[in-house]
Structure formats: C-alpha cells, structure tokens
Amino acid sequence: MSENKIKKSLSFWQILCLAAATFLMLTEAYSFGSSMGRLPLGSLLRFMPKMLENATLIFVPMVFGAVYSKKKVHPSEAFRFWIIAVVTLVLQYLVYFFRFPGRFNMWRLWGVFFPILTSTSVLLAGLVFSILAQPYLYDLQRKLTSKQNILILSTLTIVGFATSAGTMLFNYSIYGVYLILYFAWGMFLAKEKITTNIFKWTFLGGIVSFVIVLVGVAGFNGVYWYQVLSGRSISFWNRQFLNNPTSPFMVIVVITAFLIFKKTILSFTKREMRYFIPVIIFMQAPIAGGFMTPYPITRSAGFNKLLMLVLMMLISLVLTKIYEKFLFRIKPFRHAVLFLNKYDDLADIVVATWSSFKHWAYEHRVKLMTWGWFYILSFVSFLIESDNLRIQITTATDINAVIFLLGTRFFAIILTTIFLDAMFSIFYFITTRYWTSTVLVSVITIGWAIANKIKLDLRGEPIYPSELSEAANFKTLAPMVGAQKLIMIAVALIIVIAVCVFLEIKFPIKKKGSWKRRGIWALLSVLLFLTPTRFNHDGGLIYHINRGFDNKQSFRNPERDIQINGPVLNFLNYIDLQIMNKPENYSQSTITHLNDKYKKLADEINKTRKNNIKDQTVVFNLSESFVDPYTFPTIKIDKSAPNPVKFIQSMQKRATYGNMLSAGYGGGTANMEWETLTGLNMGMFRSTLTPYVQVVPRYKFYPTIGMNFDYKSAVHPFIGTYYSRVEDYKRFKFNKFEYLGSKYKIIDQKKLGKSSYNSDFTTYANGLRQINSEKGGQFINLISIQNHMPYNDWYPKNEYMGKISGDLFKSGAVKEQMATYIKGVQYTDEAVKEFIGKIDKINKPITIVFYGDHYPSILSQSYTAKYPVEMHSTRYFIYSNKYAREHGAKEKLTNKTNFVNTSDFIALMLEQTNSKVTPYQALLTEVHKKLPAITINYDGDKGFELIDQKGKKVDPKTLTSEQRALLNDYEAVQYDMTAGDAYGLKAAGFYR
C-alpha cells in the first residue's frame, strides 16, 4: 500500500505545528518592519521580519531534507512539486488579475508556467533542486561517517558565508542551488542521534547566536548610517551580513529550532511536505504582497490582515486536499508521472525526455515551422520600421533595434504572430492551400511594413485606418511611391507568385483536419480580428489583455509607436479610438443652432471691439517645460543665487499674467499646443489621447486660430516630425513650417554649454525673422526646445549648483538636475527679454502669448497626488507691443487671469488685442468668463475638473443651470471637431 493510504490522522500537536508554520510563512507576504519599529525596542524589533524570512529559507529545506531522508527519492517528486506550484500559481494569478486587471502582463503569465526559469520563488527552486540531488546526497552521506558529514557541511556553510561576505541575495532561482546545503543538513540531522549534552550546547549556541544577530544587525546598521551622515563612509558595505541565509549564526539558530522540533518533523510524510508547496507560492510569488492585500472588512488594518492570513491558511488546506485527490488523476499529469517512473536515474530521464520531445516536434513539424516563420515575419516587420536598425527610445537616445525588440518587445512580437496565424487560418480555410496561404500572409505583412515605412519617410507618420480609402487612388499614390519602387514591387510580386506555384507543386502539404475543424479555427480567427475594436476601451477585458502583451500605444510619437509596436499592432490600435461620449442632442441642426446662438453674442461683443485680428501679428510661443522655479512645491533657492526669471516675473506689471493649467506632466507638449491653437480642451476627452495623432488626421481640414489670418506659419528649431506636426500643419493650412531638416533653414543655431538642443535665442531669432518677413498681419506658432529633458549638467559655471533645497529636493541627482533646469530657465528669461525688446521697436501691432507647456520631468510624478494643481501649473503672459497698444490693444487684462487653461488663450488674446470675434470665438469668450478653468482630472480618473481663480477645485455639481448649459454647448462643439462630422465647418462664419 502507498504511504498516503496507510497514513493515520495527524495528532493535535502535528496540526498545531503545521498551522503555526503556515501562519509564520504567510506573514512574510506582508511588510511588518515599519510597524514593529514603532514598538518598544523598535530599533531591534524592526529587523525581526527579515530575520524570520531568512530563517525560513534555511529551515524549510532542512525540514524537507529530514522528511525525505528515509530512502532515495524518485525524480518524479520534483515534477510533482512543479505541477502543484504551477496549478497554484494559475489559481493565484486568476484571482489577482480579477482584483487588479490593470496589472496583467504576459511576463507574469510566463512566470506562472515556468516558475523555476523566471525566479518565481527561490525557495521552490531550491526544493526542486534538492529533490533532484537527494539520491546522490543519500548515497554520499551513507558512505561518510558522522564526523566527516558534519565537517563537510560545516565547512561549506562557513565557506559560503566567507566567499559571499554575507551579501548573497536569494532573489533568483539559481541561488536555490545553495539551499541544497540546508537540505543536506536536514538529511544529516534526521538520522543523527543527538545526545542531551550536545543538545544543551547547541541550544545555548542558538540563544547566543540569536542575540548576536538581533543586536548585531541593529548595531552595524547604526554604525553604517552614522558614517554615511557624517561623511566618513568611504564605500557602501554590507551592514546586515549577520542577517543573511548564509550567516553561520543564522544557521545555528535554525539548527537549534530544528532539533527542538525534530521529533515532530520526522513524524511528517511527503503528504505534509506537498502541502507546503502552495504555502511557499503564496509566500514568495512576485505578486504575494498584492495578492495578500486584505479587503477592508473592518476598520482595523491589522485585524484585516489577520483575517486574510486565516483565510489563506484555509485555502492552502483545501487546495492540498483537492490536489491529493484529483490533480494527478488528470490524464496529462498522470501520464507524465508514469513516464518519469519508468526511469530511476535523472540522466536517463533527461535522455528519454529529449527523445520524446524530438518525436513530438517531428510529428508537429509543420505547425512548429509555421509558427516559427510567422514569428520571424513579425520580427522582420518590426525591423523594417526602424531607422538603419536603430530605434529612438527618447529624443536624445537610440538603441540597437535587434537587441531592443528581442529583449523588451518579445510579447508584442508574439501578439503580432498570433494575428498573422489568425490571418493564415482564414486564408487556409478559403484556399485549402498551405503554401498559398503562407505566402499571402508573408506578402501582406512585409508589404504592409514597407508601405508604412515609405509613409514614415515621406510624412513622418504611419498609415491610419482612415486612409485606407485612399489606397484605391492610384494616381495619388504612384507619385508618392515613385516609378522605381513600383517596378520593384511588380517584379517582387511576380517572383512571389512563381515561388508559390513552385512550392505547391514540388512540396505539397496535405490539408490538416476536417473542413469543420478548419472552419472553427477560421471563425475564431475572424473573432480575433474583431478584438481591436475594444483595444482602447479602458477597463475592459480585451483592453487589459492587449496591454498585457506590451501593446501600449502612447499616441504621442507615431514614428516611435510603430517602431516599438510594429506595423500590424500599430494599425489595429487606431481602429477604434475612444475620443468622447456623443452628446445626446448632437446633430447638424444642433451645431447650426449654436452657430446662430453665438453669432448673436459675437455681434454684441464686436460692438465694443475695433480691431480685426487678421491685421495683427500674433505669436503663440510655447516655451518647452518652462515653469517659474519659485513655484515648485517646497523649493528654496539660496538668496545668494540670482533670480533666474526676473524679467518674466516683471511682466506681471505690464502684461496679462498668471498660471496656465497644463494637461500634462513631464510630457504631452502637442496636447497643450493643440489646445492653444483650437480652443478645445483635453479634459473633455474620455481617456488620455494625443489629438495631433488620433484626432486631427481624421479631418482633411482642421480649424485653428490661424485660419483667421491670411498668412500663418510655425517655427520649431528641432525635429519637425514628432506628433505628426508636418502633416497636421498642412491640415491647419499653415503656409510654412520651419524645422530642422525642412526646406526652410533654421538660422542662428546656437547651443548652450554641452546641451544638444538649440537654444531659445535660436528660437526667437527665427521667430523675429518670420515676423519681419510679412508686411501685413500673420499668425506664428513658435515652439522652443531648449529646456527639454534630460537635465544632465549642461551648463558650465552654473551658479545654482548646490543652491537648491526643499522637501522634494533631497537627493543629489534631483538637486543637480534642478540646478541645470533653473540655469536653462535663466537663459530663457534673457532670451525673452531680448525678444520683447526687439518687437517693441517694430512698427506694427504684435502680440505674444508666452506659456510653458508642462513641468519638467525632474520630480517624481508621484508627488502630483500631493500637489495636483501646483505641479500642473506653468507661467504664462500675453504681451502686446507698444505699437499694438497705441492702436487699440490693451496693456493687460485683470479679470479671471490668475488660473486659465491653455484653451482660454484664444479668447484672452482676442480681448487683449481688442479684436472682433467669430461665433465660435464668442463661445470661447463666454466659457472663459463664466466657467471656472477647465482641465483634465488630476486625480487620474476620466473626465475633467474645474479650477477657480485661487487654484482650488470646484465641484461640477455647484454649477448653475446657465453654466451647465454653456458647458454642454462647448462639449457639443468639441465633439463635432474631434469625434463627430465637423458640421461646424459647414456652418457659414462659425470658425472664420
């Protein structure tokens, strides 16, 4: 009879020991160090949880070694451990992803099925390695005497500690090999008779060792920090070497505990040891902390954790009972165990397994080769989109495409492969020809990748779903592609067809499966191609699975997006963009009604306005990452350092001046730019998106403030293809776009210090040239780049180095970056002063709208939760030159200027220049005057939030009926030009 069948019921003492061990192991999923630090003797007790964790890494292998010391163990036991672990991980991750669907990713799922390879649990790995080594340890220990055994084990313990200096971190599965040592200790101690005298001395040694570790760790930790804070620490040293699984003192403590419970430990069997596998998984899996996060059942966090621990103990027990009764009755698992049991030696098992695998691989060679080919095809399609096998990760860094794609985009390539295989299944069902279907998939994939690359090179953006209708317009496409490439494509197609015919005749592959089976796969494949319609539906199952495959579209840089997501996924990501909820009353008649309504308001406003905006020169100046440094939360700049923004601060007395609410932090420049040019608002969108990439391309023409001028242009002394600016400015009907690489030369290119970016002096030199190039009125969108990240100590003789302090500026790296940033801001201040001085001398009306687009990415974005409005507020001013003021422009506005959104600039600029408005601009004027400033929800939820003139949030529920009606009008107009049918463009005079 088997051991399980003859096993009697466990005694009360055994059950108590198992329960106590389970409880202590599961507590390691929580962090109790800080809590214990608040207790009396907290400086000592706060290290206890870590001591318990390290002691567990020693004690558990010892227990397993003792229980499995009675006879040789078959290697199939290691397989049982692995299966129990995998099934437990599957169940654990299912619950975890149900609770936190946003945390799903394929790397975690990979770890579920390959826990040893992915270092899911070093303790599990150590036990698997130990079971595989057990037969050899069994023979070795029986050959040696007790003294020889203890000498070898003690020597290895001391050598392991000495060679690692107590720094060995048991975070990876490979360190599980070291745990075999403690498994061997358990095997040895299990069969050794311990005399009373030896036990007493061991017990005394255990107590002394425990005190040494308890006091020593806290003591060395104090010495370490004293040296660091006093500046005496030459280098970092391991202050917790005593509290390490390799520490001989820890080993003595654990051996003492082992000897105390030895009798009980030896009474356990394999069944109890298998029970601990799920417990180990719950304790050490990478998601252990999140999985064990207790539900707020009561108000006491401690009591909630206690309830969770009890629940997990019960779950571990239930799982063990289920596994014991059903798990290895499942056919694949049962067959695997029977197969392994045919061979007694591990080497024989490896040879037999390899032979079986080769047989299986040969039998399924067509499927494997097909999948392998589609993976290669996917990978190649990614490579085609790279720039000479380089991918630009940031604006200042690029990386080898092959290394990057294979190292970090593995699952994005796998997801592409899945879609290619689905395409193959559909073609195979229709054609019933293997090679024809394979070649069709290959041609479409490579052809699509090349087509996207051609468009990237021509326009700086990929092919969008909205452009597929243009594919039929051969007359338009042919000149873009070029005659030479068209000939090459034709020749390639002829060769492909010939190869396809040759393969079908020479190497025919018979149809696999019945037509019903192929039909089912084809139907499932069609359903798979419907899933992209839910890719962007935030919170849905498909949304989380898609993102779990690392298909994460930023929609900020189309070129980089297609390089990291590939041409197939990139296209699918644009199929169903979630932009705005459709207003209930949205229709052409609604927009026509709004045109009539606000035309009347425009007529009222225009009675007091004397200027026409097209006769003015208006400059919208986006200053990259510009923020008044004195507005950073908690910052202090030493008084000995000069004021870096002295001139811009002085504009408060001579210009409209205040705080602009940014929709981004550390990025999203084009979003604020879109708001300024259109008067529309990011807060109205359903989710995070980049209008330049996701919205504007949907329309052949897009209305901006520039359409009110006879001449409009943009100047940006940097790469112009980011955010699809080149193509979008064409949709804006801009007459010219100056950027690096354009046909219009950027003059006076001047870089400051070691920075790679053109300075603000360069920006304003080119802006001034454009101002002087036109006699009449014009609009200029002027974008700087100088203060873009990173902030790597660019500037020599930086007087702000060492002069920065504050609660958020404690680390040296942050202080250095901040000092670099502030020096850059000082240069901006000087450039702005020079620019303002020059436009004041020009005899034509010029108004500049200056604004910083967002905070620099220096402080952690986590601080925005504490300072949401502050860390989304930048400085802005609107200044009209002397000539403009002499001809009707106002010097400054004072009403509702302290906190505004970027979308308010059109209304503010028109009021300051005393210019007449269109019905749409009358709506923007009304929104600015009668509503709090509208911006994105800084709490991270969807939708917008309202900010008053003191920078405080306003509850939308407090809005009056008139304000809510105005907000609804604004929302309807924005929907019309972002997700709707652009009826406003057909309404005469609405925008222009």
XYZ file of N, CA, C and O in Angstrom, residues 218-336:
476
model
N 21.182 45.527 14.173
C 20.806 46.898 14.533
C 22.049 47.745 14.799
O 22.117 48.918 14.400
N 23.041 47.157 15.461
C 24.263 47.890 15.784
C 25.044 48.289 14.547
O 25.433 49.450 14.379
N 25.297 47.321 13.657
C 26.035 47.635 12.435
C 25.250 48.592 11.538
O 25.847 49.392 10.812
N 23.939 48.505 11.582
C 23.118 49.432 10.807
C 23.299 50.865 11.316
O 23.405 51.813 10.538
N 23.346 51.005 12.653
C 23.566 52.329 13.241
C 24.933 52.891 12.894
O 25.071 54.067 12.561
N 25.966 52.039 12.955
C 27.322 52.470 12.602
C 27.382 52.915 11.145
O 27.974 53.949 10.806
N 26.740 52.138 10.300
C 26.730 52.439 8.856
C 26.138 53.828 8.594
O 26.729 54.656 7.896
N 24.969 54.091 9.158
C 24.309 55.368 8.883
C 25.035 56.529 9.544
O 25.028 57.652 9.025
N 25.682 56.255 10.680
C 26.486 57.306 11.292
C 27.618 57.720 10.354
O 27.901 58.908 10.173
N 28.268 56.727 9.742
C 29.353 57.027 8.821
C 28.866 57.758 7.577
O 29.510 58.674 7.077
N 27.695 57.330 7.072
C 27.149 57.978 5.879
C 26.807 59.432 6.162
O 27.180 60.345 5.407
N 26.076 59.674 7.266
C 25.615 61.022 7.571
C 26.752 61.952 7.980
O 26.662 63.169 7.795
N 27.810 61.375 8.540
C 28.942 62.207 8.936
C 29.957 62.369 7.818
O 30.973 63.039 7.989
N 29.688 61.728 6.687
C 30.581 61.845 5.533
C 31.846 61.024 5.661
O 32.803 61.216 4.908
N 31.872 60.050 6.584
C 33.074 59.241 6.795
C 33.049 57.916 6.057
O 34.009 57.167 6.074
N 31.896 57.609 5.439
C 31.770 56.329 4.750
C 32.483 56.403 3.409
O 32.110 57.186 2.534
N 33.539 55.626 3.255
C 34.310 55.628 2.008
C 33.558 54.874 0.930
O 33.509 55.283 -0.219
N 32.957 53.782 1.295
C 32.185 52.991 0.328
C 31.059 52.273 1.071
O 31.087 52.158 2.296
N 30.113 51.813 0.319
C 28.985 51.121 0.942
C 29.400 49.704 1.324
O 30.035 49.001 0.541
N 29.067 49.283 2.527
C 29.400 47.952 2.986
C 28.147 47.264 3.488
O 27.140 47.884 3.779
N 28.220 45.946 3.579
C 27.058 45.136 3.925
C 26.841 45.156 5.430
O 27.444 44.378 6.167
N 25.945 46.019 5.862
C 25.719 46.195 7.304
C 24.829 45.109 7.885
O 24.671 45.039 9.097
N 24.201 44.279 7.066
C 23.307 43.243 7.568
C 23.844 41.842 7.251
O 23.080 40.917 7.029
N 25.190 41.718 7.231
C 25.785 40.430 6.872
C 25.438 39.329 7.868
O 25.427 38.148 7.527
N 25.135 39.709 9.127
C 24.760 38.698 10.127
C 23.372 38.135 9.850
O 23.090 36.980 10.146
N 22.509 38.969 9.273
C 21.128 38.561 8.994
C 21.028 38.153 7.533
O 20.414 38.828 6.708
N 21.639 37.026 7.201
C 21.677 36.536 5.832
C 21.559 35.013 5.872
O 22.070 34.376 6.809
N 20.894 34.406 4.894
C 20.767 32.932 4.928
C 22.097 32.192 4.929
O 22.140 31.012 5.280
N 23.177 32.875 4.552
C 24.487 32.213 4.575
C 25.190 32.377 5.912
O 26.230 31.750 6.146
N 24.660 33.224 6.798
C 25.323 33.527 8.066
C 25.370 32.292 8.971
O 24.325 31.703 9.278
N 26.549 31.880 9.436
C 26.651 30.725 10.353
C 25.834 30.928 11.626
O 25.309 29.973 12.187
N 25.710 32.175 12.072
C 24.919 32.451 13.275
C 23.446 32.144 13.023
O 22.754 31.576 13.878
N 22.956 32.517 11.837
C 21.574 32.199 11.484
C 21.387 30.690 11.381
O 20.362 30.136 11.800
N 22.378 30.017 10.809
C 22.298 28.561 10.656
C 22.218 27.884 12.017
O 21.423 26.958 12.225
N 23.005 28.360 12.967
C 22.989 27.772 14.319
C 21.622 27.974 14.966
O 21.073 27.075 15.613
N 21.058 29.169 14.806
C 19.730 29.445 15.358
C 18.709 28.473 14.774
O 17.875 27.896 15.499
N 18.769 28.276 13.459
C 17.802 27.407 12.787
C 18.023 25.946 13.163
O 17.063 25.188 13.366
N 19.269 25.523 13.260
C 19.556 24.140 13.664
C 18.995 23.885 15.065
O 18.435 22.810 15.353
N 19.133 24.891 15.951
C 18.577 24.763 17.297
C 17.069 24.554 17.241
O 16.514 23.661 17.895
N 16.397 25.366 16.440
C 14.944 25.217 16.292
C 14.602 23.864 15.694
O 13.617 23.210 16.098
N 15.412 23.421 14.737
C 15.177 22.126 14.107
C 15.255 21.002 15.143
O 14.411 20.091 15.174
N 16.294 21.053 15.994
C 16.473 19.985 16.991
C 15.340 19.984 18.012
O 14.936 18.928 18.501
N 14.821 21.178 18.320
C 13.704 21.259 19.277
C 12.478 20.534 18.719
O 11.771 19.822 19.444
N 12.226 20.711 17.425
C 11.026 20.135 16.803
C 11.356 18.889 15.972
O 10.524 18.454 15.184
N 12.547 18.319 16.179
C 12.982 17.209 15.343
C 12.013 16.035 15.362
O 11.665 15.468 14.316
N 11.571 15.673 16.527
C 10.684 14.521 16.649
C 9.392 14.736 15.846
O 8.928 13.835 15.138
N 8.835 15.931 15.971
C 7.607 16.239 15.220
C 7.884 16.261 13.731
O 7.092 15.748 12.922
N 9.020 16.851 13.341
C 9.369 16.950 11.915
C 9.475 15.556 11.298
O 8.961 15.296 10.201
N 10.120 14.643 12.003
C 10.307 13.293 11.461
C 9.005 12.508 11.413
O 8.926 11.467 10.738
N 7.985 12.980 12.117
C 6.692 12.289 12.067
C 5.889 12.651 10.825
O 4.882 12.015 10.517
N 6.338 13.673 10.115
C 5.637 14.096 8.903
C 6.041 13.227 7.715
O 7.082 12.573 7.718
N 5.203 13.261 6.676
C 5.442 12.470 5.471
C 5.439 13.386 4.247
O 5.286 14.612 4.359
N 5.579 12.767 3.092
C 5.561 13.525 1.833
C 4.272 14.330 1.688
O 4.271 15.414 1.120
N 3.173 13.767 2.176
C 1.892 14.439 2.027
C 1.916 15.814 2.677
O 1.444 16.797 2.100
N 2.483 15.922 3.876
C 2.558 17.216 4.549
C 3.533 18.156 3.834
O 3.315 19.374 3.786
N 4.599 17.583 3.278
C 5.569 18.423 2.569
C 4.947 19.012 1.295
O 5.188 20.176 0.955
N 4.132 18.225 0.598
C 3.460 18.755 -0.598
C 2.463 19.854 -0.210
O 2.207 20.759 -1.009
N 1.941 19.767 1.002
C 1.030 20.803 1.478
C 1.724 22.161 1.521
O 1.104 23.209 1.291
N 3.042 22.161 1.802
C 3.765 23.419 1.937
C 4.088 24.079 0.591
O 4.474 25.251 0.567
N 3.949 23.363 -0.511
C 4.249 23.972 -1.816
C 3.299 25.155 -2.105
O 3.767 26.241 -2.455
N 1.968 24.991 -1.966
C 1.097 26.165 -2.149
C 1.402 27.288 -1.155
O 1.327 28.468 -1.516
N 1.752 26.910 0.084
C 2.082 27.927 1.087
C 3.301 28.730 0.637
O 3.338 29.968 0.748
N 4.302 28.051 0.115
C 5.518 28.717 -0.376
C 5.189 29.659 -1.526
O 5.720 30.763 -1.613
N 4.299 29.220 -2.413
C 3.893 30.074 -3.542
C 3.190 31.323 -3.036
O 3.495 32.448 -3.457
N 2.254 31.166 -2.109
C 1.558 32.323 -1.556
C 2.523 33.259 -0.838
O 2.314 34.466 -0.784
N 3.587 32.697 -0.295
C 4.545 33.468 0.465
C 5.516 34.224 -0.440
O 5.841 35.392 -0.181
N 5.974 33.585 -1.525
C 7.104 34.148 -2.260
C 6.823 34.569 -3.691
O 7.680 35.196 -4.314
N 5.674 34.255 -4.244
C 5.408 34.653 -5.630
C 5.540 36.165 -5.766
O 5.261 36.903 -4.818
N 5.964 36.673 -6.926
C 6.174 38.118 -7.097
C 4.956 38.965 -6.763
O 5.095 40.125 -6.399
N 3.756 38.390 -6.879
C 2.546 39.160 -6.594
C 2.052 38.934 -5.174
O 0.928 39.332 -4.838
N 2.872 38.284 -4.334
C 2.416 37.893 -2.995
C 1.837 39.071 -2.224
O 0.756 38.977 -1.630
N 2.553 40.214 -2.229
C 2.082 41.366 -1.477
C 0.741 41.870 -1.973
O -0.175 42.132 -1.186
N 0.604 42.000 -3.309
C -0.655 42.472 -3.876
C -1.773 41.472 -3.702
O -2.920 41.842 -3.426
N -1.449 40.194 -3.852
C -2.459 39.146 -3.722
C -2.993 39.070 -2.299
O -4.173 38.848 -2.073
N -2.105 39.265 -1.338
C -2.491 39.157 0.071
C -3.045 40.467 0.631
O -3.318 40.573 1.824
N -3.169 41.484 -0.241
C -3.747 42.740 0.216
C -5.145 42.474 0.762
O -6.019 42.002 0.034
N -5.362 42.744 2.033
C -6.660 42.381 2.626
C -7.783 43.314 2.189
O -7.555 44.480 1.879
N -8.973 42.764 2.154
C -10.153 43.586 1.909
C -10.472 44.376 3.179
O -10.281 43.881 4.287
N -10.964 45.606 3.042
C -11.279 46.424 4.234
C -12.559 45.955 4.915
O -13.587 46.631 4.901
N -12.492 44.767 5.510
C -13.669 44.193 6.171
C -14.000 44.979 7.437
O -15.162 45.248 7.738
N -12.953 45.336 8.182
C -13.138 46.123 9.400
C -12.289 47.393 9.289
O -11.526 47.572 8.344
N -12.407 48.236 10.275
C -11.628 49.468 10.273
C -10.189 49.241 10.694
O -9.336 50.104 10.491
N -9.918 48.095 11.312
C -8.569 47.787 11.786
C -7.769 47.088 10.688
O -8.117 45.982 10.275
N -6.707 47.749 10.218
C -5.880 47.158 9.162
C -5.207 45.882 9.658
O -5.101 44.898 8.921
N -4.777 45.894 10.925
C -4.123 44.711 11.482
C -5.060 43.518 11.561
O -4.677 42.387 11.236
N -6.302 43.777 11.979
C -7.269 42.682 12.087
C -7.637 42.163 10.697
O -7.836 40.963 10.516
N -7.698 43.050 9.712
C -7.974 42.619 8.334
C -6.877 41.700 7.822
O -7.140 40.702 7.136
N -5.635 42.026 8.153
C -4.520 41.169 7.748
C -4.617 39.808 8.430
O -4.333 38.774 7.808
N -5.001 39.815 9.701
C -5.149 38.558 10.432
C -6.216 37.677 9.781
O -6.013 36.470 9.594
N -7.345 38.277 9.423
C -8.413 37.522 8.746
C -7.923 36.973 7.414
O -8.246 35.832 7.041
N -7.131 37.777 6.706
C -6.605 37.325 5.415
C -5.655 36.150 5.598
O -5.669 35.191 4.814
N -4.848 36.191 6.631
C -3.921 35.089 6.902
C -4.683 33.801 7.216
O -4.327 32.719 6.733
N -5.711 33.900 8.029
C -6.531 32.728 8.355
C -7.192 32.176 7.097
O -7.225 30.960 6.865
N -7.699 33.087 6.264
C -8.332 32.665 5.012
C -7.343 31.929 4.119
O -7.664 30.879 3.543
N -6.117 32.458 4.003
C -5.109 31.821 3.146
C -4.673 30.473 3.708
O -4.344 29.548 2.953
N -4.666 30.333 5.029
C -4.367 29.037 5.639
C -5.421 28.013 5.243
O -5.097 26.868 4.881
N -6.687 28.418 5.303
C -7.779 27.508 4.920
C -7.699 27.162 3.433
O -7.915 26.005 3.043
N -7.382 28.170 2.601
C -7.260 27.928 1.158
C -6.135 26.946 0.883
O -6.278 26.038 0.044
N -5.018 27.101 1.581
C -3.888 26.175 1.390
C -4.294 24.747 1.733
O -3.925 23.794 1.020
N -5.060 24.597 2.813
C -5.518 23.269 3.225
C -6.475 22.674 2.193
O -6.348 21.502 1.806
N -7.410 23.468 1.728
C -8.396 22.993 0.750
C -7.702 22.598 -0.548
O -8.004 21.553 -1.144
N -6.767 23.437 -1.000
C -6.046 23.129 -2.244
C -5.281 21.808 -2.113
O -5.261 20.996 -3.045
N -4.659 21.609 -0.966
C -3.906 20.368 -0.757
C -4.812 19.148 -0.855
O -4.452 18.140 -1.470
N -5.987 19.227 -0.245
C -6.948 18.115 -0.309
C -7.382 17.847 -1.754
O -7.480 16.697 -2.185
N -7.632 18.929 -2.490
C -8.061 18.778 -3.886
C -6.938 18.180 -4.733
O -7.159 17.275 -5.533
N -5.716 18.715 -4.541
C -4.575 18.194 -5.302
C -4.364 16.707 -5.017
O -4.127 15.904 -5.917
N -4.434 16.364 -3.728
C -4.187 14.987 -3.308
C -5.177 14.013 -3.940
O -4.821 12.896 -4.324
N -6.418 14.482 -4.096
C -7.465 13.590 -4.594
C -7.594 13.595 -6.107
O -7.860 12.544 -6.719
N -7.379 14.779 -6.758
C -7.721 14.882 -8.174
C -6.553 15.239 -9.106
O -6.571 14.844 -10.276
N -5.564 15.984 -8.614
C -4.594 16.597 -9.519
C -3.886 15.588 -10.412
O -3.823 15.749 -11.638
N -3.363 14.539 -9.807
C -2.576 13.595 -10.601
C -3.418 12.462 -11.193
O -2.886 11.451 -11.651
N -4.754 12.666 -11.167
C -5.637 11.812 -11.946
C -5.901 12.416 -13.321
O -6.445 11.753 -14.201
N -5.545 13.696 -13.465
C -5.688 14.355 -14.771
C -4.742 13.681 -15.750
O -3.555 13.487 -15.453
N -5.256 13.301 -16.908
C -4.538 12.433 -17.842
C -3.122 12.911 -18.171
O -2.172 12.130 -18.045
N -2.897 14.152 -18.599
C -1.522 14.554 -18.942
C -0.569 14.441 -17.758
O 0.575 13.996 -17.920
N -1.023 14.822 -16.570
C -0.157 14.748 -15.396
C 0.113 13.294 -15.010
O 1.245 12.930 -14.664
N -0.943 12.463 -15.065
C -0.772 11.060 -14.728
C 0.196 10.383 -15.692
O 1.090 9.633 -15.268
N 0.041 10.644 -16.979
C 0.933 10.052 -17.987
C 2.366 10.528 -17.802
O 3.313 9.748 -18.000
N 2.526 11.814 -17.426
C 3.874 12.337 -17.218
C 4.563 11.631 -16.051
O 5.735 11.262 -16.140
